[in-house]
Short mmCIF file of C-alpha atoms (C1' of nucleotides) in Angstrom, two decimals:
data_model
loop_
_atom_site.label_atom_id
_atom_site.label_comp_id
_atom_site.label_asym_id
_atom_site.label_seq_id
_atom_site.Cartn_x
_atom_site.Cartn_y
_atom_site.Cartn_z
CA UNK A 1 6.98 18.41 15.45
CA UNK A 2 4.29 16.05 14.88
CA UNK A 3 3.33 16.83 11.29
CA UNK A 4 4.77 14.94 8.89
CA UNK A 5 4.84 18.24 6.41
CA UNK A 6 8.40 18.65 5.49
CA UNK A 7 9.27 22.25 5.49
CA UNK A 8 10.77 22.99 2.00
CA UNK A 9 14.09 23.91 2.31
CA UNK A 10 14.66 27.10 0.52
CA UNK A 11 17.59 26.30 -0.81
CA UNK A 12 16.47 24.65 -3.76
CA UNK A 13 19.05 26.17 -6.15
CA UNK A 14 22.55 25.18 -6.03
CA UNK A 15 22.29 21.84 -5.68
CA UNK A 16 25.63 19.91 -6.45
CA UNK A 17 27.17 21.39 -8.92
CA UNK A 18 29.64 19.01 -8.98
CA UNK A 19 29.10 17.10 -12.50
CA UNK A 20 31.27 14.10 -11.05
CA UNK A 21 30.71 10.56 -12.56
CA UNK A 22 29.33 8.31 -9.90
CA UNK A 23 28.39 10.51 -7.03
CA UNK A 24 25.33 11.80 -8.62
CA UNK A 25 22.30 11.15 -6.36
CA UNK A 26 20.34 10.78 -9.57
CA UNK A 27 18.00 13.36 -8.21
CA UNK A 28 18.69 16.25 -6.88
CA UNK A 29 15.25 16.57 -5.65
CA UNK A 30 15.55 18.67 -2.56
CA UNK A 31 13.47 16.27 -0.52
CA UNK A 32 15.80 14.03 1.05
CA UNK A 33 19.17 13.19 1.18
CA UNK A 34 20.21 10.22 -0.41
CA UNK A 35 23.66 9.24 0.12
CA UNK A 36 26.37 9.22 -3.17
CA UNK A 37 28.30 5.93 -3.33
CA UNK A 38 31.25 7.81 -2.16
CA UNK A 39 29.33 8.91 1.10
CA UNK A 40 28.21 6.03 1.54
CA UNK A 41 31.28 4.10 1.15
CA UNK A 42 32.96 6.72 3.75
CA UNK A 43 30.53 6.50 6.01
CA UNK A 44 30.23 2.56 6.06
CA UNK A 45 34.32 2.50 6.65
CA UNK A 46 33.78 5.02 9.32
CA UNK A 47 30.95 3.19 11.26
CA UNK A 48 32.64 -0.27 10.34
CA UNK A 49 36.21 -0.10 10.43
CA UNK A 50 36.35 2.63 12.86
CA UNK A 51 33.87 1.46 14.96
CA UNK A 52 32.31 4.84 15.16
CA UNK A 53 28.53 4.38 16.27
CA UNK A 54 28.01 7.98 17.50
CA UNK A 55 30.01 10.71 16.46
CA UNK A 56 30.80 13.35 18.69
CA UNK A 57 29.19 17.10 17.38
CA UNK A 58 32.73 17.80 16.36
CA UNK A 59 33.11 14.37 14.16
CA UNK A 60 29.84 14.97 13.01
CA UNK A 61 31.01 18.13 11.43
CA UNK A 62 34.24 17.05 9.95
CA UNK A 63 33.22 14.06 8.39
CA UNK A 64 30.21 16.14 7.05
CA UNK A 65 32.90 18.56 5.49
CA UNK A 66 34.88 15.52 4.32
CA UNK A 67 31.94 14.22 2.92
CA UNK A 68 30.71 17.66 0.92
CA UNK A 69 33.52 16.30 -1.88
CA UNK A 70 31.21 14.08 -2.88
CA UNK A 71 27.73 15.93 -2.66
CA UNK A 72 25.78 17.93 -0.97
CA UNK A 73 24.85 16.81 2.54
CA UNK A 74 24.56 18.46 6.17
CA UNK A 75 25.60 18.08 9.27
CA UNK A 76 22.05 15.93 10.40
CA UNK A 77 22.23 13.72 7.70
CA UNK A 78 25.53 12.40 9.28
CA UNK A 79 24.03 12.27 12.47
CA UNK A 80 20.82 10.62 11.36
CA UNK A 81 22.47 8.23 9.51
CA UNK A 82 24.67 7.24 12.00
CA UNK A 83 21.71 7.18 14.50
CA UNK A 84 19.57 4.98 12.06
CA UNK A 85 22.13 2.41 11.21
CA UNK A 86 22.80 2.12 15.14
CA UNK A 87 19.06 1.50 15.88
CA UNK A 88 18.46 -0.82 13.04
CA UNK A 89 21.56 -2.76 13.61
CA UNK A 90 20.72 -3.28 17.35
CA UNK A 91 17.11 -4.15 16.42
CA UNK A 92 18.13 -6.28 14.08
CA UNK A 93 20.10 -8.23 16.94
CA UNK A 94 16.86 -8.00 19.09
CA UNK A 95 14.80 -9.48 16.83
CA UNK A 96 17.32 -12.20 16.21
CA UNK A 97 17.56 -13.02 19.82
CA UNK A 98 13.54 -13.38 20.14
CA UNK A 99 13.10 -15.53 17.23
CA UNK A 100 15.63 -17.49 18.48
CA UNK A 101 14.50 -18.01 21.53
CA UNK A 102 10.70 -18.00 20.51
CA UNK A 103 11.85 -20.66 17.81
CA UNK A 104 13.38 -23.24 19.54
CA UNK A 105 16.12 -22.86 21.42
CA UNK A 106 16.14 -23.70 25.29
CA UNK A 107 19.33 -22.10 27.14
CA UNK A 108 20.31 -24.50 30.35
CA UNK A 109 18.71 -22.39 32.73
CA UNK A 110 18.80 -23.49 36.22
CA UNK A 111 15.81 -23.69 38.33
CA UNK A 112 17.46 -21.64 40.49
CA UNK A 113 16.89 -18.26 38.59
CA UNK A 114 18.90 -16.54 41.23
CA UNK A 115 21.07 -15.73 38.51
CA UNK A 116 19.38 -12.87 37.71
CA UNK A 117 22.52 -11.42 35.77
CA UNK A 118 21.67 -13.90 32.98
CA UNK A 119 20.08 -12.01 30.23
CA UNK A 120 17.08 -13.73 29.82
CA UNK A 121 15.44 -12.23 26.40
CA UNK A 122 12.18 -10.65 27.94
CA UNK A 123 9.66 -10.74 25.22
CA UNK A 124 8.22 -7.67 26.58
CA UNK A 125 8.25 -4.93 23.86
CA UNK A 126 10.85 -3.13 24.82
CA UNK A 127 9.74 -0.66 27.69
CA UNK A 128 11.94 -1.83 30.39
CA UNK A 129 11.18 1.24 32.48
CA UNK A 130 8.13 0.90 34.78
CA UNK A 131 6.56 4.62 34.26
CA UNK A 132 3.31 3.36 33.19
CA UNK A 133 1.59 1.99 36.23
CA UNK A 134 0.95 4.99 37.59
CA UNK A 135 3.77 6.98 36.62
CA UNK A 136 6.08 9.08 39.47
CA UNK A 137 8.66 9.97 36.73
CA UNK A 138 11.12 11.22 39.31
CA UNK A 139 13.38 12.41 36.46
CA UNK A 140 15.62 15.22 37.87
CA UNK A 141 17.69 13.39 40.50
CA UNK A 142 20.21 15.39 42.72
CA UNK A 143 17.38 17.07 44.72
CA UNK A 144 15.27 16.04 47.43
CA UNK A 145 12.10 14.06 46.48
CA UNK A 146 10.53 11.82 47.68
CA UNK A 147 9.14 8.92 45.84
CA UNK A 148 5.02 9.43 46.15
CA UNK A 149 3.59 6.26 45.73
CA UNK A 150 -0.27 6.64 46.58
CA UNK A 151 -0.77 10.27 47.50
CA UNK A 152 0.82 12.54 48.65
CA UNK A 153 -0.84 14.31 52.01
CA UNK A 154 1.09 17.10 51.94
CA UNK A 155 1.39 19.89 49.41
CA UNK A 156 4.49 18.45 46.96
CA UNK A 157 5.98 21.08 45.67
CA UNK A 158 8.89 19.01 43.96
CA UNK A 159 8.57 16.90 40.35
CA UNK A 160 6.06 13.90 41.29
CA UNK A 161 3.62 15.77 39.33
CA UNK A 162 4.53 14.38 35.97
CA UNK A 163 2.96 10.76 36.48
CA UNK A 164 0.77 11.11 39.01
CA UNK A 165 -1.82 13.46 37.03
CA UNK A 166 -4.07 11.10 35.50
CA UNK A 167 -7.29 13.61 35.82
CA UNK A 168 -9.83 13.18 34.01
CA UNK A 169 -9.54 12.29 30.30
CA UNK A 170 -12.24 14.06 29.82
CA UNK A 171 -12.13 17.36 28.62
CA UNK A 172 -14.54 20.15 27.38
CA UNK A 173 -16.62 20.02 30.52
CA UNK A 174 -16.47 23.32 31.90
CA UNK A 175 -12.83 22.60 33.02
CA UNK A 176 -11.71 26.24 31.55
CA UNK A 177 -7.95 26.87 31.88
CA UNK A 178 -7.19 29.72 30.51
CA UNK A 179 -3.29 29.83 28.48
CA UNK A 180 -2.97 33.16 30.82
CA UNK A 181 -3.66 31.33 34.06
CA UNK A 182 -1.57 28.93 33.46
CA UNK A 183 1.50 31.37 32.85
CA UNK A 184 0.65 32.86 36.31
CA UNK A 185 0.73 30.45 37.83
CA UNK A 186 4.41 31.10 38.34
CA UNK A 187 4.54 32.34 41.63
CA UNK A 188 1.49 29.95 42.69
CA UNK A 189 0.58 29.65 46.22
CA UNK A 190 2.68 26.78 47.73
CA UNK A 191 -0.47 26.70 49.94
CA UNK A 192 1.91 27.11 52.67
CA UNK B 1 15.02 -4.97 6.76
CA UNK B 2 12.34 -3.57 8.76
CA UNK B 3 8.75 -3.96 8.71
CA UNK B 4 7.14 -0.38 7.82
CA UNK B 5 3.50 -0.57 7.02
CA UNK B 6 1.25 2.47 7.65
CA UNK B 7 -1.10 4.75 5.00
CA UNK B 8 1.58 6.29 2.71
CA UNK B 9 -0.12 9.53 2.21
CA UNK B 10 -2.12 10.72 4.93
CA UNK B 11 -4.45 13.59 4.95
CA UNK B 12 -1.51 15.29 7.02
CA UNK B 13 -3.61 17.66 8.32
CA UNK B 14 -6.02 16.91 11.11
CA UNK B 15 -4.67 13.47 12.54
CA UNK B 16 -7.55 12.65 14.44
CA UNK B 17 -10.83 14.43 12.04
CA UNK B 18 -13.23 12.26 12.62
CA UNK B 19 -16.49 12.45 14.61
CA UNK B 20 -15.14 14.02 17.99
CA UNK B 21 -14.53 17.41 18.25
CA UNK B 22 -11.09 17.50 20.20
CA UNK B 23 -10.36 14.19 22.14
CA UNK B 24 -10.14 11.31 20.07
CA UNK B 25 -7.29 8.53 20.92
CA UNK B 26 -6.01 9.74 17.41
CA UNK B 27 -3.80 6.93 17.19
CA UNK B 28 -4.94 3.43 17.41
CA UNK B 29 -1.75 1.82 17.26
CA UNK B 30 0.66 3.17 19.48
CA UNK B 31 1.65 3.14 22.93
CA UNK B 32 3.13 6.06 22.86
CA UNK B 33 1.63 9.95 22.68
CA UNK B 34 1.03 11.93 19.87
CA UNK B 35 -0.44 15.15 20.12
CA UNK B 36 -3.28 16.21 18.33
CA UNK B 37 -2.90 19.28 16.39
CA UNK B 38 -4.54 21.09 19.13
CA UNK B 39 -2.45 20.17 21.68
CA UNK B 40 0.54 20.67 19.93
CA UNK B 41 -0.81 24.41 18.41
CA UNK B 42 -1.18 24.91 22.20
CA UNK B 43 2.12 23.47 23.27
CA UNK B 44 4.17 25.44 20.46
CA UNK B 45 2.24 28.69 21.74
CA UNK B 46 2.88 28.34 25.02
CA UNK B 47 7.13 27.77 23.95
CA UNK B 48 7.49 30.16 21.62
CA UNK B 49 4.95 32.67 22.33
CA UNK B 50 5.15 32.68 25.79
CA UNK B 51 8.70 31.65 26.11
CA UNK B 52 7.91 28.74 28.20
CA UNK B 53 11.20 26.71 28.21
CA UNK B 54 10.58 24.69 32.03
CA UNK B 55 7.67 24.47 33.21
CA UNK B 56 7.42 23.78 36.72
CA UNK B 57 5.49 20.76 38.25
CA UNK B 58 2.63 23.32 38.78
CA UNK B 59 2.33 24.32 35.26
CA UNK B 60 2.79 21.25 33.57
CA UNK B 61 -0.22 19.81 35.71
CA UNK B 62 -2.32 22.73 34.71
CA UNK B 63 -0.76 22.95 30.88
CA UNK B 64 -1.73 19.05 31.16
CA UNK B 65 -5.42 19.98 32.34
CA UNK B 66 -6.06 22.31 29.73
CA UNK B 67 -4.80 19.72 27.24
CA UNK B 68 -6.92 17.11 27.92
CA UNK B 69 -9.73 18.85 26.34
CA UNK B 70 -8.12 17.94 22.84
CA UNK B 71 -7.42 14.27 23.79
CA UNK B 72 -5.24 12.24 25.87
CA UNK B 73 -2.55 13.57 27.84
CA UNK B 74 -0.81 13.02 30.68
CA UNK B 75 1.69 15.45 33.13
CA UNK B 76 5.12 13.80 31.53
CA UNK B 77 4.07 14.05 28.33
CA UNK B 78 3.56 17.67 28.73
CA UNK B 79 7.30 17.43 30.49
CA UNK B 80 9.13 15.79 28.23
CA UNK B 81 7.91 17.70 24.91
CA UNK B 82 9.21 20.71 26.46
CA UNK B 83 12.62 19.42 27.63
CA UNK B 84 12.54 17.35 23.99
CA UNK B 85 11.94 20.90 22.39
CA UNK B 86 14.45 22.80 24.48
CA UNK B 87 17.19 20.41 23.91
CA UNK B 88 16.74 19.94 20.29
CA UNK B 89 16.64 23.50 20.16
CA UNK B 90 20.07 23.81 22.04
CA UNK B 91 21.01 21.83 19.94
CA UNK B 92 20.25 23.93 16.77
CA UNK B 93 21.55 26.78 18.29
CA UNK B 94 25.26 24.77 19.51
CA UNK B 95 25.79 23.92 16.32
CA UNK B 96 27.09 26.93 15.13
CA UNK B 97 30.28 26.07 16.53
CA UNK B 98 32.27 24.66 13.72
CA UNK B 99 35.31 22.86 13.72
CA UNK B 100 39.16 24.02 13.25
CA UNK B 101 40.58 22.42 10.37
CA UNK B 102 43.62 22.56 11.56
CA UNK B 103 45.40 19.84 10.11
CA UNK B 104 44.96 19.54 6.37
CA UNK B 105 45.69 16.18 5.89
CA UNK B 106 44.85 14.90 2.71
CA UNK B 107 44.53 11.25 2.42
CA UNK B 108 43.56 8.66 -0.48
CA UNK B 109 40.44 7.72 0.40
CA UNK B 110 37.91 6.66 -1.87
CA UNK B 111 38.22 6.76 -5.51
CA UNK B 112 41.14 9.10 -5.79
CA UNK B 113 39.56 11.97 -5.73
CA UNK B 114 38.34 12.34 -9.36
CA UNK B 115 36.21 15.27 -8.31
CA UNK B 116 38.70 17.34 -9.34
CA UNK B 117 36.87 20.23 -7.75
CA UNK B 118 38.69 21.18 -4.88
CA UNK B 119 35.57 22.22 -2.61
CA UNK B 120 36.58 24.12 -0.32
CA UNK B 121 35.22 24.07 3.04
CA UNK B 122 37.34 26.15 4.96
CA UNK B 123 35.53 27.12 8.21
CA UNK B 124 38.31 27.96 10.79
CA UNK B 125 36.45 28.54 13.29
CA UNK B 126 38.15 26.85 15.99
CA UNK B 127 35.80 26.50 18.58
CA UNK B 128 34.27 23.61 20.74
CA UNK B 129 31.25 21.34 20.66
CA UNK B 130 28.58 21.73 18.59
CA UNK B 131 26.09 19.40 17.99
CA UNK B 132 25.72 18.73 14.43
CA UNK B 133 22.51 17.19 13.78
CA UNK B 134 19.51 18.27 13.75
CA UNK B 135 18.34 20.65 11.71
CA UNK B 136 14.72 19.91 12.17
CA UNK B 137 12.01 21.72 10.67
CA UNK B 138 9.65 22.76 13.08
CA UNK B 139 6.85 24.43 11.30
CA UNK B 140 7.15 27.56 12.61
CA UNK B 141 4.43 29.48 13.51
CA UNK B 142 3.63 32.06 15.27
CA UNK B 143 6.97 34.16 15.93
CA UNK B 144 5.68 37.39 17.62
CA UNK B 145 6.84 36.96 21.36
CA UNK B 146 5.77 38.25 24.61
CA UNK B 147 8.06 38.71 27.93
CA UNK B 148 6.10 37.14 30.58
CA UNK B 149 8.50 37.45 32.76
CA UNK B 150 11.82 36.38 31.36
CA UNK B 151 12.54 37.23 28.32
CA UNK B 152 12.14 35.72 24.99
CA UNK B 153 14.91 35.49 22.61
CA UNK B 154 14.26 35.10 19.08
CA UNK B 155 12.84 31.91 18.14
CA UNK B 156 15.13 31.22 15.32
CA UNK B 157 13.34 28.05 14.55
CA UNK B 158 14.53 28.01 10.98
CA UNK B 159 15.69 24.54 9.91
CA UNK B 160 19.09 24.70 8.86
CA UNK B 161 21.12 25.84 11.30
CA UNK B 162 22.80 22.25 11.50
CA UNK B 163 23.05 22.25 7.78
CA UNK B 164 24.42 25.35 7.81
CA UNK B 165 27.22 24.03 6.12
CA UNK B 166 26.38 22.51 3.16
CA UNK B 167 28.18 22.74 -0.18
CA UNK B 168 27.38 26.49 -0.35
CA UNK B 169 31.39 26.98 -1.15
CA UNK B 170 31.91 27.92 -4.23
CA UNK B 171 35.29 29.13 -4.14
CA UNK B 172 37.86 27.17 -2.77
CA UNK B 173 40.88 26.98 -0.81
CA UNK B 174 41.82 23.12 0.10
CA UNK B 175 40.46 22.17 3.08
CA UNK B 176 41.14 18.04 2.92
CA UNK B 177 39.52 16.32 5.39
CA UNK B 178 41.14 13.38 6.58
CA UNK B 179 38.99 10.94 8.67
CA UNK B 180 42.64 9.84 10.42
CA UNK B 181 41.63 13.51 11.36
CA UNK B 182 37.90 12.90 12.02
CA UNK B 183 38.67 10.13 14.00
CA UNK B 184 41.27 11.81 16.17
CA UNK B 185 39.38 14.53 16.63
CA UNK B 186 38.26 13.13 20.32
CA UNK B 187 41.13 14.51 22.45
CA UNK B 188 40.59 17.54 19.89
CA UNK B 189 42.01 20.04 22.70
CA UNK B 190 40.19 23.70 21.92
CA UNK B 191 40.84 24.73 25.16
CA UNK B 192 44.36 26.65 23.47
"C1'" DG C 1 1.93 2.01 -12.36
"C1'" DG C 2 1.54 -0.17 -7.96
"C1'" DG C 3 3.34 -2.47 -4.12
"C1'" DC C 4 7.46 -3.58 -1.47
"C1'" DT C 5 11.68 -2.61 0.79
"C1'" DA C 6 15.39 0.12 2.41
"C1'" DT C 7 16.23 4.10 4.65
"C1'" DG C 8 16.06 9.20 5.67
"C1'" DA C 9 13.76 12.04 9.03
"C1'" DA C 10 11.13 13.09 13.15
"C1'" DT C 11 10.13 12.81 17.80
"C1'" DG C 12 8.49 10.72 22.19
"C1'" DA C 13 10.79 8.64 25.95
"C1'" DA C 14 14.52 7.69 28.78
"C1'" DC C 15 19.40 7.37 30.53
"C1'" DG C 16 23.70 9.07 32.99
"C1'" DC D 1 20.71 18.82 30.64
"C1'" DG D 2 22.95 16.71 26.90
"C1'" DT D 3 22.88 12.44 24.77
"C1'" DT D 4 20.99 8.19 23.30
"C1'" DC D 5 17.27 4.74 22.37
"C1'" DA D 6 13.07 3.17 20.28
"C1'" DT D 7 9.27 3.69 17.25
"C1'" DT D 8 7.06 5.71 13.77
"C1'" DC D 9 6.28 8.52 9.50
"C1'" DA D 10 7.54 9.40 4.80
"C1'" DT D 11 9.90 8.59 0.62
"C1'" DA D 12 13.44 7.09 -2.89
"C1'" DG D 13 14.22 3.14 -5.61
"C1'" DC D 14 13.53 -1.24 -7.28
"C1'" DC D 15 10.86 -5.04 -8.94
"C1'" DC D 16 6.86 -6.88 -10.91
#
DNA sequence: GGGCTATGAATGAACG
DNA sequence: CGTTCATTCATAGCCC
């Protein structure tokens, strides 16, 4: 997940055996995909013309199939490059908006910020979510929770858990938890 | 286009080596967590080994615990790599529902074809979603598994699944992919 | 050859 | 949960 080693792919035979004229990818190296002018050209018209920013599974298959004309490629290089020209083109735009308003430019706000629908471009970095503080992640909505603030005083049994455990960062100190008590703790005493 | 600076070949092994035995920040420059190799041997054991898909609140505060003897870690971290894992997995695993190519339009898109190699990519499958992307490579280690209490399936944690579909055809049959097709291939009804 | 840039790939975090 | 966003890692390719 974390390491960076790429898992060979085994495949490393049939590459494209398609001797075409331009599409070569110069190197069939079996590291990474690199688009043929022809994908690339499809894909551009697709995410351009179209409009297409994120292909549905389904889209993400056919144009994948489509695109196998012109070279190799699978189904995630679609989806990553759609998902990388998305998030480059939008950060793009973000950066644009900061260094304009970093740079100079002044909109006519009123002193009366009441209009809080105005986008104002926060030069925070980005997280606009407020987890951090002391976390309460209350992710899985539809059930009854309650949103734990301070402390709890009564056993929790729901989901606050997930921000509100900021034990000790210290570790190696006797603190023994055992892979085996942890998977028993399944049916763990509610305390009740 | 973007600003990428960072080592360009890193030891790739141990992330963090360096004085500490197990709970070093690691990172320096990042807000967000990273799991030493420690945590994440644990994490992957605990999935895959254990067959730990959803933790509950209870475990993921004592999974979180036992962590923090290899470094930083807090409860949603703990939560979200196992719903990241789980979905990604899905994900993997949905894919293998291809599309019906039904309609065998052919259009005149790009350079008129001049790959004269009809590949053929006939998968009539006709199914429904499928999420095509994301074929990650997970190193995968450990594969025995254990019931705990529900049982395990196989931990297919290859890589390709999503790329299942690569140029393997050798033979062909037409299978023209039109993106008039891709593109309508929203209101796709499978449900026949 | 070595750095720089564009971009593929990975994944933590979060939304609906 | 499935999908999407943001950030980072790693590398192909180009320029010097």
């Amino acid at each position: 997940m974390e390491l960076q080693a790429q898992q060979p792919t085994e495949e490393g035979g049939s590459i494209q055996a398609a001797g075409s004229s331009a599409n070569t990818p110069i190197r069939p190296t079996n590291n990474r995909w690199t688009p043929t002018p022809d994908q690339l050209r499809i894909l551009q018209e697709l995410y351009y013309d179209r409009a297409l920013r994120s292909p549905t599974p389904e889209q993400i298959q056919e144009i994948c199939l489509y695109l196998q004309q012109y070279g190799q490629i699978e189904g995630k290089n679609v989806f990553f490059w759609f998902q990388n020209l998305k998030a480059r083109e939008r950060q793009k735009l973000r950066e644009f908006r900061n260094v304009r308003v970093g740079g100079s430019l002044d909109l006519n706000f009123g002193p009366t910020s009441s209009t809080s629908t105005d986008r104002s471009i926060d030069l925070n970095f980005g997280s606009r979510v407020g987890y951090g503080a002391d976390g309460s992640i209350m992710e899985q909505r539809g059930e009854y929770h309650q949103e734990i603030e301070t402390l709890p005083l009564f056993p929790m049994h729901g989901e606050d858990i997930l921000g509100n455990m900021k034990t000790t960062s210290e570790g190696g100190s006797g603190s023994r938890i055992s892979l085996e008590l942890i998977l028993n703790s399944y049916g763990d005493a509610d305390m009740a």
